[in-house]
Amino acid sequence: MRRMAIGGGRVLRTATGSPPRHPSVFFHMPKCGGTSLSEAMYATVPMQQRIGVIDAVSTRRAAAIRAFGRDDPRACHEDFDEGWRVFDLRETLMLQHMAWDTMLIHGHVLWSEAAHAHFGDRYRYVTLLREPLARTISNLRMAQRAGLVDDDLEAYLESSVARRHARVYLRYLAGRNDIAEDAVAEATGEAIARLDGFALVGFLDRQPAFLAGYRETFGVPLRLQRLNAAPDGAPPFPDRVLARLRELCAPDLAIHEAALSHAAAAR
């Protein structure tokens, strides 16, 4: 094994042996354990083959520079109204890597009809999911620590930011950063149908099954470490806040349940 440094100061152990059987795209759903998984996936790719890391922060900055002429990682942040701009940029980068035959592509990217139409027969899609309410709470706490939202939970619960946090699976699988309320039911069905396009959908609380499925699909093992873990000890939210978050999460809860059903049927 060789060592290669990447952004954020972490060190990768990069394989020099046989590569995975298929090139892949890892659709990294926020706050689902994807940092640990991506590190393990990188380590399976031999040095002579490419890894395409579509980095979150740098693409936010680049999108803001392109759209507004300023280096501001918040201007096109996914949580806010201009977030569609960073997803458009990431789609372009994903297409560029697919056209370049990059072995592994990883990032917070939305489902792309263009990518699927042109490269879906070559690339295998992988994602990791987490129970939606727990994932949303983790997303909220991360946003609070980053100063993206304040401590006024009542205002937060009625905001577009809360809807985006609560409907990550819907947005990512439907391929749109914002979905109108009158289109949520249709988009949920569309997102559930897209699960069939994934070679592997894993669950954070079922890692052994995911690791076995990855080895079966790609022919290489993953060695997971826990990275990017949030600080422990945050106090629980009041019941009324949890109830409202669960209401907002309804589409993601349906998608998560459908994914579990698909996984059970495949066994």
C-alpha positions as a printed Julia matrix, in Angstrom:
267×3 Matrix{Float64}:
   0.0     0.0     0.0
   1.15    3.56   -0.72
   0.26    6.75    1.1
  -1.24    9.79   -0.53
  -2.31   13.0     1.21
  -5.61   14.61    0.29
  -7.55   17.71    1.32
  -8.41   18.17    4.97
  -5.1    16.73    6.17
  -6.22   13.09    6.08
  -3.96   10.39    4.67
  -5.18    7.79    2.21
  -3.79    4.33    1.81
  -4.17    3.75   -1.92
  -4.23    0.21   -3.32
  -1.7    -0.95   -5.9
  -3.41   -4.26   -6.72
  -6.53   -5.14   -8.69
  -9.09   -2.34   -9.01
 -12.81   -2.62   -8.29
 -14.72   -4.54  -10.95
 -16.69   -1.48  -12.02
 -16.24    2.28  -11.99
 -18.66    3.88   -9.57
 -20.28    7.08   -8.34
 -20.77    7.42   -4.6
 -23.79    9.68   -4.03
 -22.83   11.08   -0.63
 -25.97   11.91    1.35
 -25.07   14.44    4.06
 -24.68   13.14    7.63
 -25.01    9.47    6.69
 -21.51    8.25    7.51
 -20.28    8.96    4.01
 -16.91   10.41    5.0
 -15.79    7.11    6.49
 -17.15    5.22    3.5
 -15.49    7.47    0.93
 -12.08    7.04    2.6
 -12.5     3.27    2.46
 -13.55    3.42   -1.2
 -10.57    5.6    -2.15
  -8.26    2.97   -0.68
  -9.48    0.36   -3.19
  -8.4     2.35   -6.27
  -4.89    1.63   -7.61
  -2.47    4.53   -7.93
  -2.59    4.47  -11.74
  -6.35    5.07  -11.83
  -8.26    8.24  -11.12
 -10.41    9.26   -8.15
 -12.75   12.22   -8.73
 -13.46   13.98   -5.44
 -16.16   16.61   -5.97
 -15.36   18.49   -2.8
 -18.21   20.24   -0.97
 -16.56   23.45    0.26
 -14.44   24.2    -2.79
 -17.4    23.74   -5.16
 -19.46   26.13   -3.03
 -16.7    28.7    -3.29
 -16.23   28.15   -7.02
 -19.97   28.42   -7.68
 -20.09   31.73   -5.78
 -17.11   33.1    -7.68
 -18.69   32.13  -10.98
 -22.16   33.47  -10.12
 -21.42   36.51   -7.97
 -17.72   37.28   -8.36
 -16.92   36.66   -4.7
 -15.22   33.83   -2.81
 -18.0    33.05   -0.34
 -18.75   29.43    0.62
 -22.21   30.42    1.89
 -23.49   32.27   -1.18
 -24.31   29.04   -3.06
 -24.56   26.7    -0.07
 -26.96   23.79   -0.59
 -29.04   24.87    2.41
 -29.91   28.22    0.84
 -31.88   29.48   -2.16
 -28.88   29.71   -4.5
 -27.84   26.13   -3.73
 -28.96   24.95   -7.15
 -25.88   26.69   -8.56
 -23.43   24.49   -6.68
 -25.35   21.37   -7.71
 -25.21   22.47  -11.35
 -21.44   22.88  -11.04
 -21.09   19.46   -9.4
 -23.13   17.84  -12.17
 -20.73   19.31  -14.73
 -17.75   17.98  -12.78
 -19.35   14.55  -12.47
 -19.98   14.43  -16.22
 -16.38   15.51  -16.88
 -15.07   12.68  -14.69
 -17.39   10.14  -16.31
 -16.23   11.23  -19.76
 -12.63   10.84  -18.51
 -13.31    7.25  -17.33
 -12.51    8.11  -13.72
 -12.68    4.93  -11.65
 -14.37    6.4    -8.56
 -16.38    9.62   -8.35
 -17.55   10.9    -4.97
 -19.47   13.93   -3.8
 -22.69   15.56   -2.65
 -24.24   15.24   -6.1
 -27.84   15.01   -7.25
 -29.22   12.37   -9.58
 -28.4    13.49  -13.11
 -30.51   12.43  -16.08
 -27.66   13.43  -18.4
 -25.16   11.3   -16.49
 -27.51    8.34  -16.39
 -28.38    8.61  -20.09
 -24.76    8.8   -21.27
 -22.87    6.76  -18.66
 -25.43    4.76  -16.69
 -24.51    1.54  -18.49
 -20.87    1.9   -17.4
 -21.0     3.36  -13.89
 -22.42    1.66  -10.8
 -24.16    3.94   -8.31
 -23.67    3.55   -4.55
 -25.17    5.4    -1.6
 -25.52    5.07    2.16
 -28.7     6.07    4.02
 -29.56    6.76    7.65
 -32.84    6.89    9.57
 -34.23   10.22    8.29
 -35.15   11.91   11.57
 -31.73   11.15   13.09
 -30.07   12.32    9.89
 -32.05   15.59    9.9
 -31.2    16.31   13.53
 -27.52   15.71   12.78
 -27.76   18.04    9.77
 -29.42   20.74   11.91
 -26.8    20.51   14.62
 -24.01   20.72   12.06
 -25.66   23.82   10.55
 -25.94   25.39   14.01
 -22.26   24.75   14.74
 -21.35   26.28   11.37
 -23.49   29.36   12.02
 -25.78   28.63    9.07
 -28.86   28.67   11.32
 -29.39   30.25   14.74
 -31.0    28.86   17.89
 -34.55   30.07   17.07
 -36.07   26.65   16.44
 -39.56   27.98   15.81
 -38.32   30.14   12.93
 -36.12   27.32   11.67
 -38.99   24.83   11.52
 -40.94   27.09    9.16
 -37.95   27.87    6.94
 -36.87   26.56    3.56
 -33.6    25.49    5.22
 -35.5    23.08    7.48
 -37.32   21.6     4.47
 -34.02   21.09    2.68
 -32.5    19.43    5.74
 -35.51   17.16    6.22
 -35.78   16.14    2.55
 -32.26   15.25    1.52
 -33.16   11.88   -0.01
 -36.04   13.46   -1.9
 -33.86   16.24   -3.3
 -30.88   14.07   -4.16
 -32.83   11.26   -5.8
 -35.35   13.5    -7.55
 -32.42   15.53   -8.86
 -33.61   18.98   -7.74
 -32.48   21.17   -4.87
 -35.97   22.57   -4.31
 -39.29   20.84   -4.82
 -42.6    22.69   -4.56
 -45.03   21.39   -1.96
 -47.61   20.47   -4.59
 -44.95   18.36   -6.37
 -43.64   16.47   -3.32
 -45.83   13.37   -3.76
 -44.87   12.94   -7.42
 -41.19   13.6    -6.67
 -41.25   11.04   -3.85
 -42.45    8.38   -6.26
 -39.78    9.44   -8.72
 -37.1     9.22   -6.03
 -38.23    5.75   -4.96
 -38.14    4.56   -8.58
 -34.57    5.84   -8.88
 -33.45    3.44   -6.16
 -33.63    0.74   -8.84
 -30.8     2.53  -10.65
 -28.38    1.92   -7.75
 -26.11   -1.09   -7.65
 -25.89   -0.79   -3.88
 -27.92    1.09   -1.27
 -26.6     0.68    2.26
 -27.77    1.74    5.7
 -25.65    3.29    8.41
 -27.03    0.96   11.08
 -26.43   -2.13    8.92
 -22.81   -1.76    7.97
 -21.9    -5.5     7.85
 -24.57   -6.08    5.17
 -23.32   -3.09    3.21
 -19.69   -4.24    3.39
 -20.69   -7.7     2.19
 -22.73   -6.22   -0.65
 -19.88   -3.95   -1.7
 -17.41   -6.82   -1.85
 -19.87   -8.92   -3.84
 -20.57   -6.1    -6.33
 -17.09   -4.64   -6.73
 -14.83   -7.55   -5.8
 -12.8    -5.57   -3.26
 -13.16   -5.22    0.53
 -13.74   -1.97    2.39
 -12.03   -1.18    5.69
 -14.07    1.47    7.46
 -12.9     4.01   10.0
 -15.16    6.5    11.77
 -14.4     9.99   10.46
 -16.18   13.36   10.66
 -18.19   12.33   13.72
 -20.24   15.06   15.37
 -19.6    15.97   19.01
 -21.66   13.96   21.48
 -23.77   15.19   24.33
 -26.17   17.6    22.57
 -29.42   17.94   24.54
 -32.55   16.43   22.94
 -35.05   18.69   21.24
 -38.53   19.18   22.74
 -41.21   16.73   21.63
 -43.06   19.39   19.61
 -39.87   20.13   17.65
 -39.28   16.44   16.99
 -42.89   16.04   15.88
 -42.57   18.9    13.4
 -39.28   17.57   12.08
 -40.88   14.17   11.57
 -43.68   15.82    9.57
 -41.11   17.57    7.37
 -39.23   14.28    6.96
 -42.28   12.42    5.64
 -40.97   12.09    2.04
 -37.56   10.89    3.23
 -39.18    8.46    5.65
 -41.12    6.98    2.73
 -37.97    6.75    0.59
 -36.0     5.17    3.42
 -38.75    2.62    4.02
 -38.85    1.8     0.31
 -35.07    1.33    0.3
 -35.32   -1.05    3.26
 -38.05   -3.0     1.47
 -35.94   -3.21   -1.69
 -32.99   -4.47    0.32
 -35.12   -7.1     2.06
 -36.57   -8.29   -1.25
 -33.08   -8.63   -2.73
 -31.91  -11.0     0.01
